[in-house]
């Protein structure tokens, strides 16, 4: 008789186990929203992580491209999703920390509307000039631009794009006065610098631009990270000449606000493991990114500090929300 309670307890635990196990996250496929069309850098990162995360979590990772609104359409879909870990996004600086400062119709603030899960990768912007431009290094570049206030042009992918706000910050810190010429994409920007239509551009690394450097039509002068980068080896940080200057492109995983901490932490743990895989590192480096994870807390602090930084840069430049 004295063994019966123990046997009943064991039986009850056995019967309860399937229900508890079914509730353990994740119990069904996870949607990973990419707020851009297929084929871009964000898409490459998602595809690189898709299989490692599926293996670690035991559930399919369904990558969905939701382009539109400069990334805001896809992010808003995640913001409005249930905070249960089954709808996530990979985003970057633009729709997360810059767009909400410049578009009053956007309807969200990443720091208030999303839960940071993990940083995924970092990359520098590259300062590029025509090979015909007289500056051979960063010091000469700054002296040359300062000597011709308001007479030299620089290219960006549009007003309040990441390249634009990063160039504005460089201009403010280095006391440069150059004219902004927006273009529609990397290819026309590259050709504008090659042709001399503009004198310089601060933009993300691309193979097409690198080819123009290799054939001697463009010259790389600096990168926007404070330390040398394996993405563009041998190119010095702008901060060596303009102390404190830093403008990193980042990509990170975000979840709906109020996603439970245990789910966020579980996702974070498997992401950190995936980012250590040589195959993942290689794929990201091939896309011009360096694998770089973080805690949810550190990623959240980056979002908040960047939001304040870009608000100050835009305000100083007189660019107001529209």
mmCIF file of N, CA, C and O in Angstrom, residues 237-322:
data_model
loop_
_atom_site.group_PDB
_atom_site.id
_atom_site.type_symbol
_atom_site.label_atom_id
_atom_site.label_comp_id
_atom_site.label_asym_id
_atom_site.label_seq_id
_atom_site.Cartn_x
_atom_site.Cartn_y
_atom_site.Cartn_z
ATOM 1 N N UNK A 237 39.882 53.454 -40.778
ATOM 2 C CA UNK A 237 38.676 54.072 -40.225
ATOM 3 C C UNK A 237 38.715 55.594 -40.348
ATOM 4 O O UNK A 237 39.760 56.221 -40.137
ATOM 5 N N UNK A 238 37.584 56.180 -40.681
ATOM 6 C CA UNK A 238 37.468 57.645 -40.714
ATOM 7 C C UNK A 238 37.773 58.218 -39.342
ATOM 8 O O UNK A 238 38.316 59.322 -39.213
ATOM 9 N N UNK A 239 37.461 57.458 -38.295
ATOM 10 C CA UNK A 239 37.697 57.918 -36.918
ATOM 11 C C UNK A 239 39.173 58.181 -36.634
ATOM 12 O O UNK A 239 39.488 58.891 -35.670
ATOM 13 N N UNK A 240 40.069 57.628 -37.441
ATOM 14 C CA UNK A 240 41.497 57.927 -37.253
ATOM 15 C C UNK A 240 41.781 59.400 -37.489
ATOM 16 O O UNK A 240 42.751 59.949 -36.944
ATOM 17 N N UNK A 241 40.957 60.043 -38.310
ATOM 18 C CA UNK A 241 41.144 61.456 -38.651
ATOM 19 C C UNK A 241 40.051 62.328 -38.036
ATOM 20 O O UNK A 241 40.288 63.477 -37.687
ATOM 21 N N UNK A 242 38.852 61.764 -37.888
ATOM 22 C CA UNK A 242 37.725 62.469 -37.259
ATOM 23 C C UNK A 242 37.364 61.684 -36.000
ATOM 24 O O UNK A 242 36.516 60.789 -36.036
ATOM 25 N N UNK A 243 38.013 61.975 -34.873
ATOM 26 C CA UNK A 243 37.827 61.185 -33.651
ATOM 27 C C UNK A 243 36.358 61.078 -33.236
ATOM 28 O O UNK A 243 35.614 62.063 -33.253
ATOM 29 N N UNK A 244 35.951 59.841 -32.913
ATOM 30 C CA UNK A 244 34.597 59.609 -32.444
ATOM 31 C C UNK A 244 33.594 59.315 -33.533
ATOM 32 O O UNK A 244 32.444 58.956 -33.233
ATOM 33 N N UNK A 245 34.006 59.450 -34.796
ATOM 34 C CA UNK A 245 33.050 59.198 -35.867
ATOM 35 C C UNK A 245 32.785 57.702 -35.998
ATOM 36 O O UNK A 245 33.711 56.901 -36.097
ATOM 37 N N UNK A 246 31.495 57.336 -36.009
ATOM 38 C CA UNK A 246 31.112 55.933 -36.144
ATOM 39 C C UNK A 246 29.696 55.851 -36.690
ATOM 40 O O UNK A 246 28.781 56.484 -36.161
ATOM 41 N N UNK A 247 29.532 55.097 -37.776
ATOM 42 C CA UNK A 247 28.215 54.901 -38.373
ATOM 43 C C UNK A 247 28.177 53.509 -38.985
ATOM 44 O O UNK A 247 28.563 53.327 -40.129
ATOM 45 N N UNK A 248 27.739 52.529 -38.201
ATOM 46 C CA UNK A 248 27.748 51.142 -38.656
ATOM 47 C C UNK A 248 26.392 50.724 -39.198
ATOM 48 O O UNK A 248 25.362 51.029 -38.610
ATOM 49 N N UNK A 249 26.420 50.036 -40.318
ATOM 50 C CA UNK A 249 25.210 49.372 -40.784
ATOM 51 C C UNK A 249 25.012 48.140 -39.902
ATOM 52 O O UNK A 249 25.952 47.375 -39.709
ATOM 53 N N UNK A 250 23.808 47.963 -39.378
ATOM 54 C CA UNK A 250 23.543 46.754 -38.604
ATOM 55 C C UNK A 250 22.276 46.074 -39.116
ATOM 56 O O UNK A 250 21.400 46.714 -39.704
ATOM 57 N N UNK A 251 22.222 44.773 -38.903
ATOM 58 C CA UNK A 251 21.013 43.997 -39.130
ATOM 59 C C UNK A 251 20.740 43.234 -37.842
ATOM 60 O O UNK A 251 21.666 42.731 -37.203
ATOM 61 N N UNK A 252 19.471 43.169 -37.458
ATOM 62 C CA UNK A 252 19.142 42.506 -36.202
ATOM 63 C C UNK A 252 17.779 41.850 -36.244
ATOM 64 O O UNK A 252 16.942 42.152 -37.100
ATOM 65 N N UNK A 253 17.563 40.946 -35.306
ATOM 66 C CA UNK A 253 16.281 40.228 -35.178
ATOM 67 C C UNK A 253 15.403 40.953 -34.166
ATOM 68 O O UNK A 253 15.852 41.280 -33.061
ATOM 69 N N UNK A 254 14.129 41.161 -34.560
ATOM 70 C CA UNK A 254 13.172 41.853 -33.711
ATOM 71 C C UNK A 254 11.897 41.036 -33.595
ATOM 72 O O UNK A 254 11.516 40.320 -34.527
ATOM 73 N N UNK A 255 11.223 41.164 -32.460
ATOM 74 C CA UNK A 255 9.963 40.476 -32.210
ATOM 75 C C UNK A 255 8.916 41.503 -31.786
ATOM 76 O O UNK A 255 9.258 42.639 -31.445
ATOM 77 N N UNK A 256 7.640 41.145 -31.803
ATOM 78 C CA UNK A 256 6.618 42.077 -31.319
ATOM 79 C C UNK A 256 6.872 42.480 -29.863
ATOM 80 O O UNK A 256 7.422 41.715 -29.083
ATOM 81 N N UNK A 257 6.458 43.680 -29.526
ATOM 82 C CA UNK A 257 6.585 44.152 -28.148
ATOM 83 C C UNK A 257 5.849 43.193 -27.209
ATOM 84 O O UNK A 257 4.823 42.625 -27.563
ATOM 85 N N UNK A 258 6.387 43.015 -26.028
ATOM 86 C CA UNK A 258 5.796 42.167 -24.978
ATOM 87 C C UNK A 258 5.965 40.685 -25.252
ATOM 88 O O UNK A 258 5.320 39.857 -24.600
ATOM 89 N N UNK A 259 6.831 40.301 -26.194
ATOM 90 C CA UNK A 259 7.159 38.889 -26.342
ATOM 91 C C UNK A 259 7.814 38.426 -25.042
ATOM 92 O O UNK A 259 8.719 39.090 -24.530
ATOM 93 N N UNK A 260 7.389 37.305 -24.446
ATOM 94 C CA UNK A 260 7.918 36.867 -23.146
ATOM 95 C C UNK A 260 9.449 36.739 -23.148
ATOM 96 O O UNK A 260 10.031 36.248 -24.127
ATOM 97 N N UNK A 261 10.100 37.163 -22.079
ATOM 98 C CA UNK A 261 11.559 37.108 -22.002
ATOM 99 C C UNK A 261 12.138 35.707 -22.215
ATOM 100 O O UNK A 261 13.216 35.577 -22.812
ATOM 101 N N UNK A 262 11.437 34.674 -21.758
ATOM 102 C CA UNK A 262 11.988 33.333 -21.935
ATOM 103 C C UNK A 262 12.041 32.937 -23.412
ATOM 104 O O UNK A 262 12.984 32.263 -23.854
ATOM 105 N N UNK A 263 11.061 33.387 -24.193
ATOM 106 C CA UNK A 263 11.078 33.123 -25.632
ATOM 107 C C UNK A 263 12.174 33.933 -26.310
ATOM 108 O O UNK A 263 12.920 33.417 -27.150
ATOM 109 N N UNK A 264 12.285 35.208 -25.947
ATOM 110 C CA UNK A 264 13.348 36.052 -26.508
ATOM 111 C C UNK A 264 14.719 35.457 -26.204
ATOM 112 O O UNK A 264 15.588 35.378 -27.081
ATOM 113 N N UNK A 265 14.915 35.014 -24.980
ATOM 114 C CA UNK A 265 16.212 34.462 -24.588
ATOM 115 C C UNK A 265 16.519 33.144 -25.302
ATOM 116 O O UNK A 265 17.674 32.870 -25.655
ATOM 117 N N UNK A 266 15.485 32.329 -25.528
ATOM 118 C CA UNK A 266 15.701 31.076 -26.250
ATOM 119 C C UNK A 266 16.101 31.363 -27.697
ATOM 120 O O UNK A 266 17.030 30.744 -28.234
ATOM 121 N N UNK A 267 15.399 32.305 -28.333
ATOM 122 C CA UNK A 267 15.755 32.691 -29.697
ATOM 123 C C UNK A 267 17.160 33.263 -29.744
ATOM 124 O O UNK A 267 17.957 32.961 -30.644
ATOM 125 N N UNK A 268 17.491 34.098 -28.776
ATOM 126 C CA UNK A 268 18.821 34.701 -28.732
ATOM 127 C C UNK A 268 19.909 33.638 -28.633
ATOM 128 O O UNK A 268 20.935 33.722 -29.330
ATOM 129 N N UNK A 269 19.690 32.629 -27.812
ATOM 130 C CA UNK A 269 20.706 31.595 -27.601
ATOM 131 C C UNK A 269 21.001 30.828 -28.893
ATOM 132 O O UNK A 269 22.166 30.580 -29.233
ATOM 133 N N UNK A 270 19.954 30.476 -29.652
ATOM 134 C CA UNK A 270 20.187 29.711 -30.876
ATOM 135 C C UNK A 270 20.779 30.594 -31.970
ATOM 136 O O UNK A 270 21.558 30.126 -32.810
ATOM 137 N N UNK A 271 20.453 31.887 -31.942
ATOM 138 C CA UNK A 271 21.051 32.811 -32.911
ATOM 139 C C UNK A 271 22.548 32.937 -32.674
ATOM 140 O O UNK A 271 23.356 32.922 -33.616
ATOM 141 N N UNK A 272 22.951 33.041 -31.403
ATOM 142 C CA UNK A 272 24.384 33.153 -31.096
ATOM 143 C C UNK A 272 25.142 31.931 -31.589
ATOM 144 O O UNK A 272 26.255 32.038 -32.131
ATOM 145 N N UNK A 273 24.540 30.757 -31.422
ATOM 146 C CA UNK A 273 25.176 29.523 -31.900
ATOM 147 C C UNK A 273 25.293 29.530 -33.426
ATOM 148 O O UNK A 273 26.327 29.154 -33.988
ATOM 149 N N UNK A 274 24.237 29.971 -34.104
ATOM 150 C CA UNK A 274 24.245 29.990 -35.565
ATOM 151 C C UNK A 274 25.294 30.944 -36.115
ATOM 152 O O UNK A 274 25.960 30.651 -37.119
ATOM 153 N N UNK A 275 25.471 32.098 -35.461
ATOM 154 C CA UNK A 275 26.417 33.100 -35.948
ATOM 155 C C UNK A 275 27.870 32.661 -35.794
ATOM 156 O O UNK A 275 28.765 33.249 -36.398
ATOM 157 N N UNK A 276 28.106 31.633 -34.993
ATOM 158 C CA UNK A 276 29.457 31.101 -34.834
ATOM 159 C C UNK A 276 29.824 30.074 -35.902
ATOM 160 O O UNK A 276 30.997 29.714 -36.041
ATOM 161 N N UNK A 277 28.844 29.616 -36.667
ATOM 162 C CA UNK A 277 29.100 28.601 -37.679
ATOM 163 C C UNK A 277 29.927 29.181 -38.827
ATOM 164 O O UNK A 277 29.578 30.235 -39.369
ATOM 165 N N UNK A 278 31.022 28.513 -39.219
ATOM 166 C CA UNK A 278 31.861 29.033 -40.315
ATOM 167 C C UNK A 278 31.081 29.301 -41.596
ATOM 168 O O UNK A 278 31.344 30.300 -42.275
ATOM 169 N N UNK A 279 30.124 28.439 -41.939
ATOM 170 C CA UNK A 279 29.358 28.632 -43.180
ATOM 171 C C UNK A 279 28.531 29.909 -43.121
ATOM 172 O O UNK A 279 28.412 30.636 -44.116
ATOM 173 N N UNK A 280 27.939 30.199 -41.947
ATOM 174 C CA UNK A 280 27.146 31.418 -41.792
ATOM 175 C C UNK A 280 28.048 32.642 -41.872
ATOM 176 O O UNK A 280 27.742 33.627 -42.563
ATOM 177 N N UNK A 281 29.190 32.592 -41.170
ATOM 178 C CA UNK A 281 30.136 33.712 -41.221
ATOM 179 C C UNK A 281 30.566 34.004 -42.653
ATOM 180 O O UNK A 281 30.655 35.155 -43.079
ATOM 181 N N UNK A 282 30.832 32.935 -43.405
ATOM 182 C CA UNK A 282 31.299 33.084 -44.781
ATOM 183 C C UNK A 282 30.227 33.712 -45.673
ATOM 184 O O UNK A 282 30.518 34.588 -46.496
ATOM 185 N N UNK A 283 28.981 33.269 -45.504
ATOM 186 C CA UNK A 283 27.896 33.831 -46.309
ATOM 187 C C UNK A 283 27.684 35.309 -46.007
ATOM 188 O O UNK A 283 27.469 36.112 -46.924
ATOM 189 N N UNK A 284 27.752 35.685 -44.731
ATOM 190 C CA UNK A 284 27.561 37.088 -44.370
ATOM 191 C C UNK A 284 28.714 37.944 -44.873
ATOM 192 O O UNK A 284 28.505 39.054 -45.377
ATOM 193 N N UNK A 285 29.933 37.431 -44.763
ATOM 194 C CA UNK A 285 31.088 38.192 -45.244
ATOM 195 C C UNK A 285 30.996 38.387 -46.756
ATOM 196 O O UNK A 285 31.350 39.452 -47.275
ATOM 197 N N UNK A 286 30.506 37.383 -47.454
ATOM 198 C CA UNK A 286 30.330 37.504 -48.894
ATOM 199 C C UNK A 286 29.312 38.564 -49.269
ATOM 200 O O UNK A 286 29.348 39.108 -50.378
ATOM 201 N N UNK A 287 28.397 38.870 -48.352
ATOM 202 C CA UNK A 287 27.395 39.908 -48.577
ATOM 203 C C UNK A 287 27.843 41.257 -48.027
ATOM 204 O O UNK A 287 27.052 42.207 -47.995
ATOM 205 N N UNK A 288 29.116 41.334 -47.591
ATOM 206 C CA UNK A 288 29.637 42.597 -47.082
ATOM 207 C C UNK A 288 29.322 42.856 -45.628
ATOM 208 O O UNK A 288 29.340 44.012 -45.179
ATOM 209 N N UNK A 289 29.039 41.784 -44.865
ATOM 210 C CA UNK A 289 28.684 41.928 -43.461
ATOM 211 C C UNK A 289 29.582 41.046 -42.605
ATOM 212 O O UNK A 289 30.037 39.993 -43.050
ATOM 213 N N UNK A 290 29.787 41.459 -41.372
ATOM 214 C CA UNK A 290 30.534 40.658 -40.404
ATOM 215 C C UNK A 290 29.564 40.133 -39.356
ATOM 216 O O UNK A 290 28.849 40.911 -38.717
ATOM 217 N N UNK A 291 29.494 38.800 -39.196
ATOM 218 C CA UNK A 291 28.603 38.211 -38.193
ATOM 219 C C UNK A 291 28.920 38.790 -36.821
ATOM 220 O O UNK A 291 30.077 38.828 -36.410
ATOM 221 N N UNK A 292 27.877 39.239 -36.112
ATOM 222 C CA UNK A 292 28.103 39.893 -34.826
ATOM 223 C C UNK A 292 26.820 39.832 -34.013
ATOM 224 O O UNK A 292 25.874 40.573 -34.278
ATOM 225 N N UNK A 293 26.770 38.934 -33.038
ATOM 226 C CA UNK A 293 25.588 38.800 -32.199
ATOM 227 C C UNK A 293 25.639 39.705 -30.986
ATOM 228 O O UNK A 293 26.605 40.442 -30.773
ATOM 229 N N UNK A 294 24.590 39.659 -30.185
ATOM 230 C CA UNK A 294 24.524 40.478 -28.967
ATOM 231 C C UNK A 294 23.452 39.912 -28.054
ATOM 232 O O UNK A 294 22.654 39.055 -28.460
ATOM 233 N N UNK A 295 23.405 40.401 -26.841
ATOM 234 C CA UNK A 295 22.279 40.101 -25.953
ATOM 235 C C UNK A 295 21.086 40.956 -26.378
ATOM 236 O O UNK A 295 21.255 41.980 -27.061
ATOM 237 N N UNK A 296 19.878 40.567 -25.992
ATOM 238 C CA UNK A 296 18.726 41.438 -26.280
ATOM 239 C C UNK A 296 18.901 42.826 -25.663
ATOM 240 O O UNK A 296 18.538 43.835 -26.276
ATOM 241 N N UNK A 297 19.471 42.869 -24.469
ATOM 242 C CA UNK A 297 19.645 44.151 -23.783
ATOM 243 C C UNK A 297 20.600 45.069 -24.555
ATOM 244 O O UNK A 297 20.329 46.267 -24.742
ATOM 245 N N UNK A 298 21.714 44.524 -25.020
ATOM 246 C CA UNK A 298 22.689 45.328 -25.761
ATOM 247 C C UNK A 298 22.104 45.829 -27.074
ATOM 248 O O UNK A 298 22.358 46.968 -27.484
ATOM 249 N N UNK A 299 21.312 44.999 -27.738
ATOM 250 C CA UNK A 299 20.678 45.414 -28.980
ATOM 251 C C UNK A 299 19.667 46.535 -28.711
ATOM 252 O O UNK A 299 19.581 47.513 -29.453
ATOM 253 N N UNK A 300 18.918 46.403 -27.624
ATOM 254 C CA UNK A 300 17.974 47.454 -27.261
ATOM 255 C C UNK A 300 18.665 48.774 -26.970
ATOM 256 O O UNK A 300 18.178 49.850 -27.348
ATOM 257 N N UNK A 301 19.814 48.713 -26.302
ATOM 258 C CA UNK A 301 20.583 49.930 -26.015
ATOM 259 C C UNK A 301 21.097 50.571 -27.293
ATOM 260 O O UNK A 301 21.126 51.796 -27.421
ATOM 261 N N UNK A 302 21.472 49.739 -28.277
ATOM 262 C CA UNK A 302 21.932 50.273 -29.567
ATOM 263 C C UNK A 302 20.784 51.016 -30.263
ATOM 264 O O UNK A 302 20.983 52.112 -30.808
ATOM 265 N N UNK A 303 19.596 50.422 -30.253
ATOM 266 C CA UNK A 303 18.440 51.068 -30.872
ATOM 267 C C UNK A 303 18.177 52.440 -30.245
ATOM 268 O O UNK A 303 17.951 53.427 -30.944
ATOM 269 N N UNK A 304 18.197 52.489 -28.925
ATOM 270 C CA UNK A 304 17.891 53.736 -28.225
ATOM 271 C C UNK A 304 18.963 54.796 -28.470
ATOM 272 O O UNK A 304 18.647 55.966 -28.725
ATOM 273 N N UNK A 305 20.234 54.399 -28.419
ATOM 274 C CA UNK A 305 21.312 55.381 -28.610
ATOM 275 C C UNK A 305 21.342 55.891 -30.044
ATOM 276 O O UNK A 305 21.581 57.077 -30.286
ATOM 277 N N UNK A 306 21.080 55.002 -31.007
ATOM 278 C CA UNK A 306 21.062 55.429 -32.409
ATOM 279 C C UNK A 306 19.901 56.372 -32.677
ATOM 280 O O UNK A 306 20.045 57.345 -33.409
ATOM 281 N N UNK A 307 18.761 56.074 -32.106
ATOM 282 C CA UNK A 307 17.603 56.947 -32.306
ATOM 283 C C UNK A 307 17.931 58.366 -31.845
ATOM 284 O O UNK A 307 17.641 59.342 -32.546
ATOM 285 N N UNK A 308 18.569 58.483 -30.691
ATOM 286 C CA UNK A 308 18.951 59.798 -30.175
ATOM 287 C C UNK A 308 20.015 60.442 -31.066
ATOM 288 O O UNK A 308 19.971 61.654 -31.336
ATOM 289 N N UNK A 309 20.980 59.651 -31.523
ATOM 290 C CA UNK A 309 22.054 60.159 -32.370
ATOM 291 C C UNK A 309 21.512 60.730 -33.675
ATOM 292 O O UNK A 309 21.849 61.856 -34.064
ATOM 293 N N UNK A 310 20.652 59.959 -34.361
ATOM 294 C CA UNK A 310 20.153 60.413 -35.652
ATOM 295 C C UNK A 310 19.164 61.558 -35.511
ATOM 296 O O UNK A 310 19.075 62.425 -36.384
ATOM 297 N N UNK A 311 18.422 61.593 -34.413
ATOM 298 C CA UNK A 311 17.533 62.732 -34.184
ATOM 299 C C UNK A 311 18.349 64.022 -34.090
ATOM 300 O O UNK A 311 17.978 65.051 -34.675
ATOM 301 N N UNK A 312 19.481 63.960 -33.408
ATOM 302 C CA UNK A 312 20.335 65.132 -33.265
ATOM 303 C C UNK A 312 20.951 65.538 -34.606
ATOM 304 O O UNK A 312 21.005 66.727 -34.945
ATOM 305 N N UNK A 313 21.422 64.545 -35.386
ATOM 306 C CA UNK A 313 22.032 64.833 -36.692
ATOM 307 C C UNK A 313 21.010 65.488 -37.627
ATOM 308 O O UNK A 313 21.292 66.503 -38.271
ATOM 309 N N UNK A 314 19.812 64.913 -37.687
ATOM 310 C CA UNK A 314 18.768 65.448 -38.575
ATOM 311 C C UNK A 314 18.327 66.845 -38.137
ATOM 312 O O UNK A 314 18.124 67.737 -38.971
ATOM 313 N N UNK A 315 18.212 67.044 -36.822
ATOM 314 C CA UNK A 315 17.821 68.344 -36.307
ATOM 315 C C UNK A 315 18.877 69.399 -36.623
ATOM 316 O O UNK A 315 18.555 70.515 -37.065
ATOM 317 N N UNK A 316 20.146 69.051 -36.427
ATOM 318 C CA UNK A 316 21.232 69.982 -36.723
ATOM 319 C C UNK A 316 21.277 70.342 -38.198
ATOM 320 O O UNK A 316 21.578 71.480 -38.568
ATOM 321 N N UNK A 317 20.937 69.373 -39.064
ATOM 322 C CA UNK A 317 20.931 69.607 -40.509
ATOM 323 C C UNK A 317 19.673 70.312 -40.985
ATOM 324 O O UNK A 317 19.566 70.680 -42.168
ATOM 325 N N UNK A 318 18.701 70.515 -40.094
ATOM 326 C CA UNK A 318 17.463 71.193 -40.460
ATOM 327 C C UNK A 318 16.493 70.319 -41.230
ATOM 328 O O UNK A 318 15.590 70.839 -41.906
ATOM 329 N N UNK A 319 16.641 68.981 -41.130
ATOM 330 C CA UNK A 319 15.716 68.071 -41.806
ATOM 331 C C UNK A 319 14.603 67.716 -40.822
ATOM 332 O O UNK A 319 14.844 67.104 -39.786
ATOM 333 N N UNK A 320 13.379 68.115 -41.162
ATOM 334 C CA UNK A 320 12.252 67.926 -40.258
ATOM 335 C C UNK A 320 11.351 66.790 -40.733
ATOM 336 O O UNK A 320 11.295 66.491 -41.935
ATOM 337 N N UNK A 321 10.656 66.141 -39.807
ATOM 338 C CA UNK A 321 9.720 65.076 -40.190
ATOM 339 C C UNK A 321 8.662 65.607 -41.153
ATOM 340 O O UNK A 321 8.214 66.758 -41.031
ATOM 341 N N UNK A 322 8.257 64.777 -42.090
ATOM 342 C CA UNK A 322 7.221 65.170 -43.059
ATOM 343 C C UNK A 322 6.066 64.180 -43.013
ATOM 344 O O UNK A 322 6.239 63.038 -42.641
#
